[in-house]
mmCIF file of C-alpha atoms in Angstrom:
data_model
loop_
_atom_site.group_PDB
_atom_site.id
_atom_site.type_symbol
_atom_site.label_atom_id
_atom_site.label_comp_id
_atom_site.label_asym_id
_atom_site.label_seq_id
_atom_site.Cartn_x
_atom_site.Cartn_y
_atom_site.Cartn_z
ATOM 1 C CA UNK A 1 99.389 108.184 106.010
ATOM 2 C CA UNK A 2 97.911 110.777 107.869
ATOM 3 C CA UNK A 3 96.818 114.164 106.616
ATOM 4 C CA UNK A 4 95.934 117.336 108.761
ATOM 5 C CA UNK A 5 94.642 120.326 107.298
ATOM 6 C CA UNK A 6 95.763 123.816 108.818
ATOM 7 C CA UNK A 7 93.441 126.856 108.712
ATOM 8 C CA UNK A 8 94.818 130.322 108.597
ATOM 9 C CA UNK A 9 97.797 131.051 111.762
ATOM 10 C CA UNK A 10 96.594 132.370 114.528
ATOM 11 C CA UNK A 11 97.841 133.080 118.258
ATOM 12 C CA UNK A 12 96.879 133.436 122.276
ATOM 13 C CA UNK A 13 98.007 133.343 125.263
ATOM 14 C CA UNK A 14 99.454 129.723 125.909
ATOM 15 C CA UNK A 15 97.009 127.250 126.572
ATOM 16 C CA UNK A 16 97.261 124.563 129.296
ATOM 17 C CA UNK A 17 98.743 122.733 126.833
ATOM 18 C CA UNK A 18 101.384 125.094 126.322
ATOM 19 C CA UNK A 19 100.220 126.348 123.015
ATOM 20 C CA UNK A 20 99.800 129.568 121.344
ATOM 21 C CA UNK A 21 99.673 129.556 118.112
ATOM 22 C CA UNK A 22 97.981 127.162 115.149
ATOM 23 C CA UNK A 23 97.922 127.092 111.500
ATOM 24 C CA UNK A 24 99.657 127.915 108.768
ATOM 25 C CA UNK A 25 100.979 131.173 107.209
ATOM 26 C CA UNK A 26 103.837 131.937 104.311
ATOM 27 C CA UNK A 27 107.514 132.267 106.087
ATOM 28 C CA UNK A 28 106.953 129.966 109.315
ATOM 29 C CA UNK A 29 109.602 127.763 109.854
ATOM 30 C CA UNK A 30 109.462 124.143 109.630
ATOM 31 C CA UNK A 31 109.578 124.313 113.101
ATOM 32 C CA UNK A 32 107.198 127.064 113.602
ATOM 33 C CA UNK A 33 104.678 124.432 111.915
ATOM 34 C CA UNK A 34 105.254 121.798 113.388
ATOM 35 C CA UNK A 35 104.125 123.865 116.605
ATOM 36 C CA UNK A 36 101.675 125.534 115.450
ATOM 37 C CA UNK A 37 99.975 122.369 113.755
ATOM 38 C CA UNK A 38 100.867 119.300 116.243
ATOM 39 C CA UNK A 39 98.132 120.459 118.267
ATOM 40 C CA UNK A 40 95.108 118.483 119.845
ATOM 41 C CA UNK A 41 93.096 116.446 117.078
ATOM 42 C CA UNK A 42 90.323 114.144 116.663
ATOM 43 C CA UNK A 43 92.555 110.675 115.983
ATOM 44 C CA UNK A 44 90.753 107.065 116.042
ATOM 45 C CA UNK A 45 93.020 103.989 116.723
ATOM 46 C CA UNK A 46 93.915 103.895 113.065
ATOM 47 C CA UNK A 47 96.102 107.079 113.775
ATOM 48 C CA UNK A 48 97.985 104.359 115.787
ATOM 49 C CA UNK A 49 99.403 102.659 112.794
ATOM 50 C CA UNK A 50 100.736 105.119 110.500
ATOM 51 C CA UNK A 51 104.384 106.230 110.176
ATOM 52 C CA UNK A 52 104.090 109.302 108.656
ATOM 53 C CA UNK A 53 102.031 112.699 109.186
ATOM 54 C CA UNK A 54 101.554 115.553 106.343
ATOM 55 C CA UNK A 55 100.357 119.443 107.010
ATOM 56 C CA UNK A 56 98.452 121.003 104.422
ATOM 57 C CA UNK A 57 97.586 124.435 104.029
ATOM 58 C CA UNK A 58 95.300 125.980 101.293
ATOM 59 C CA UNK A 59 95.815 122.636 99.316
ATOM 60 C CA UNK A 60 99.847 122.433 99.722
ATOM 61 C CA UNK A 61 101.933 120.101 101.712
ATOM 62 C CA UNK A 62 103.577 122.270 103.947
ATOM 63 C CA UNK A 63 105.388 119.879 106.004
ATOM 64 C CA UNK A 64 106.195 116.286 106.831
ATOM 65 C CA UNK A 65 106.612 114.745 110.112
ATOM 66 C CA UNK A 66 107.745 110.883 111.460
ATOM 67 C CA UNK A 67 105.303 110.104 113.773
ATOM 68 C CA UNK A 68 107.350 108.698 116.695
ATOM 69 C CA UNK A 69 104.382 107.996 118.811
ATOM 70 C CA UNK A 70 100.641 109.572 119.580
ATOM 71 C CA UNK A 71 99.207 110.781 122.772
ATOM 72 C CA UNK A 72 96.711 109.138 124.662
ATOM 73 C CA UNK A 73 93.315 110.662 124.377
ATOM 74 C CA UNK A 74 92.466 113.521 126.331
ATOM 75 C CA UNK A 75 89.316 113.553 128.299
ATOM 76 C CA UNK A 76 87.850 114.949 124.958
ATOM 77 C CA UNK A 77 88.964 112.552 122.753
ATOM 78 C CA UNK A 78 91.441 114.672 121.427
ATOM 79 C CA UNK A 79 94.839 113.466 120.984
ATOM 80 C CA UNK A 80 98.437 115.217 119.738
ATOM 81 C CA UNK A 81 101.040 114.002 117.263
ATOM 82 C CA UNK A 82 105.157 113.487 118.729
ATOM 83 C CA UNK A 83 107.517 113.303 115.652
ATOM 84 C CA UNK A 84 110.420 114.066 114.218
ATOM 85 C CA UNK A 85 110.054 117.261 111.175
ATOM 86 C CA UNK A 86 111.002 115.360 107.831
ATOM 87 C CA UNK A 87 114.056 117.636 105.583
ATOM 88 C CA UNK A 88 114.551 117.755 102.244
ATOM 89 C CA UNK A 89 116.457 114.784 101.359
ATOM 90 C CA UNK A 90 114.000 112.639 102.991
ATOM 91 C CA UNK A 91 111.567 110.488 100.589
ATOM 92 C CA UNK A 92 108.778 111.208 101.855
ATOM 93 C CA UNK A 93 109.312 114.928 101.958
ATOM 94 C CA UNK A 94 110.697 115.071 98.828
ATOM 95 C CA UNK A 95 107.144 113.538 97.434
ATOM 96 C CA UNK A 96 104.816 115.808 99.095
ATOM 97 C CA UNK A 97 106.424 118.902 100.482
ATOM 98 C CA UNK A 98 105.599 122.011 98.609
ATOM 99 C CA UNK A 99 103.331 119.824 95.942
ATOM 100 C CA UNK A 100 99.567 119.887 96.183
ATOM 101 C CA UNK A 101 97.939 117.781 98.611
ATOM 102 C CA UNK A 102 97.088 113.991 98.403
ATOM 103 C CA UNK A 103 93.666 114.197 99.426
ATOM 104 C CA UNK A 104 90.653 116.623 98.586
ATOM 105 C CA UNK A 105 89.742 119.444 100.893
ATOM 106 C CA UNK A 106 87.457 118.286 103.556
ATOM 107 C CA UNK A 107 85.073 119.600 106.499
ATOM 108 C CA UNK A 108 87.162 117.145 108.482
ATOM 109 C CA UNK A 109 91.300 118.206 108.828
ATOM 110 C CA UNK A 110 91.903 114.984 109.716
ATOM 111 C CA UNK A 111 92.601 112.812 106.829
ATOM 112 C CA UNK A 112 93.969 108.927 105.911
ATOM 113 C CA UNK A 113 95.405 108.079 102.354
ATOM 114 C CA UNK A 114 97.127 104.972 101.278
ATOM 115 C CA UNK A 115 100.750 105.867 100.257
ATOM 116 C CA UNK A 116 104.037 103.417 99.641
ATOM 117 C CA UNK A 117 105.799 104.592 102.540
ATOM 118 C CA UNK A 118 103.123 103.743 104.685
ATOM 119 C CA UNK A 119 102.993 99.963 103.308
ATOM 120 C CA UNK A 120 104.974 97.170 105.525
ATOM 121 C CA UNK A 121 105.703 93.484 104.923
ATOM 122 C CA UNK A 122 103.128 91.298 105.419
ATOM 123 C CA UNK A 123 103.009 89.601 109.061
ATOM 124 C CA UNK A 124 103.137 86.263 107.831
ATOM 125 C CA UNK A 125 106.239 86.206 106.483
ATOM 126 C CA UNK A 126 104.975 85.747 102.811
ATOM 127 C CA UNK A 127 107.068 88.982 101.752
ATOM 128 C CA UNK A 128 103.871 90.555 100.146
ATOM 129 C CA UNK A 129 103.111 94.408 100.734
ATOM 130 C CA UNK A 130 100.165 95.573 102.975
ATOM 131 C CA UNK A 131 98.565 98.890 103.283
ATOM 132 C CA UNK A 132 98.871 101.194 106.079
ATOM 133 C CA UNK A 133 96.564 100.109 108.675
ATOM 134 C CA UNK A 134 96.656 96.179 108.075
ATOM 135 C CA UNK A 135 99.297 93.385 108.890
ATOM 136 C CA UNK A 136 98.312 90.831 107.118
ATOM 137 C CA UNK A 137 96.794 90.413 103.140
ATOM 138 C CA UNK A 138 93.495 89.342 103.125
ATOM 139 C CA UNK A 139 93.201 85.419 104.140
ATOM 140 C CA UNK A 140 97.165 85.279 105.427
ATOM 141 C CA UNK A 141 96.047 85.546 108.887
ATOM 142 C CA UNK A 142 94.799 82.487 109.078
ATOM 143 C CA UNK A 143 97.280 81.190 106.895
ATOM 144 C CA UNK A 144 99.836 82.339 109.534
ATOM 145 C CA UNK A 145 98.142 80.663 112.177
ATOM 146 C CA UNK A 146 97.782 77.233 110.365
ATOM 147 C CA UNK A 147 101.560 77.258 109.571
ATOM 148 C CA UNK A 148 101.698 78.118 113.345
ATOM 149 C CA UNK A 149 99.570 75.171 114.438
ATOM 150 C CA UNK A 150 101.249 72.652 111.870
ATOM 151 C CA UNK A 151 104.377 73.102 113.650
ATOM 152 C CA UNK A 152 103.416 72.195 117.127
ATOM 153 C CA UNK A 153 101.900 68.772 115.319
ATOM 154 C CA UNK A 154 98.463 69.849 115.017
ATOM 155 C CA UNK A 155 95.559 71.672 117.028
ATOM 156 C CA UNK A 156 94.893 69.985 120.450
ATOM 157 C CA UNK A 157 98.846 70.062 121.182
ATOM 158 C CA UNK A 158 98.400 73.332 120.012
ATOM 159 C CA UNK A 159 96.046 74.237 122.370
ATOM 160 C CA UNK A 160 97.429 72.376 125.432
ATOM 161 C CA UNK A 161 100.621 74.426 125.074
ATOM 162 C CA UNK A 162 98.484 77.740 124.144
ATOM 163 C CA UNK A 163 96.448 76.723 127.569
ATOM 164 C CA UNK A 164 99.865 76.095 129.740
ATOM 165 C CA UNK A 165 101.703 79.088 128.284
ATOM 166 C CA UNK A 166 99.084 81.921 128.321
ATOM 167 C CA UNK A 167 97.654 83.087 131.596
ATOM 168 C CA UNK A 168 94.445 82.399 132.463
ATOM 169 C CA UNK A 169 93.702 80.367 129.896
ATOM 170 C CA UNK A 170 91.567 77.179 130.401
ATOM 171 C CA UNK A 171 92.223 73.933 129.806
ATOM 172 C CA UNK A 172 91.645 72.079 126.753
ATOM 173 C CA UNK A 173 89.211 69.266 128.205
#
């Protein structure tokens, strides 16, 4: 899960990004947050793969948000978060909203913690939870490919249908 760290609200005139305002203060809306703190941010590929996003202020959740998907990076690497603001009702709100933060206070706002709602069934079927950020338990990738290969009657048919399904690949001999 993802974890952003506001600094004190400030405005100005709107950006080209149409923004004008970021941060936190007491009595913004949910809304009003989720504008204000959505903004442009430093976000690796790992941002890619969570589900959820939190916004902390002066070491209290302050809102939750469903990532629904994340920019592309911005000629300086900075990237914004698209998502739908989390109400009470909602699991993961109703963890962290309003409760002190998951992570320590950092020099970087950007941070990644492991929580349960982030975790997902592993990707080879085994019914084992993963982490945010993975697919498979350590060792079940290959696993998953062996079962894979087994079931095509070994690895040179394997390959020969690999080779005549997948384009551009060459042949097997």
């Amino acid at each position: 899960m993802l974890n952003i760290g506001l600094g004190a609200y400030r405005t100005w005139p709107e950006d080209e990004y149409g923004r004008s305002s970021a941060g936190w203060r007491p009595g913004l809306s949910d809304e009003e947050v989720y504008a204000a703190g959505n903004g442009r941010w430093k976000l690796g590929t790992r941002a890619d793969r969570e589900r959820y996003v939190l916004f902390s202020a002066m070491g209290i959740v302050v809102l939750a948000v469903e990532i629904d998907r994340i920019s592309a990076p911005d000629p300086d690497s900075r990237r914004t978060v698209h998502g739908t603001v989390l109400k009470p009702g909602s699991p993961v709100y109703d963890k962290y909203v309003g409760r002190e933060s998951p992570v320590e206070k950092s020099q970087n706002p950007v941070q990644y913690f492991d929580s349960p709602f982030d975790r997902t069934g592993c990707a080879c079927g085994c019914g084992e939870v993963v982490p945010s950020g993975r697919d498979f338990l350590p060792g079940h990738d290959q696993r998953a490919i062996h079962d894979r290969v087994k079931l095509v009657g070994g690895v040179l048919p394997f390959m020969e249908w690999f080779d005549a399904t997948w384009p551009g690949a060459g042949p097997v001999r």
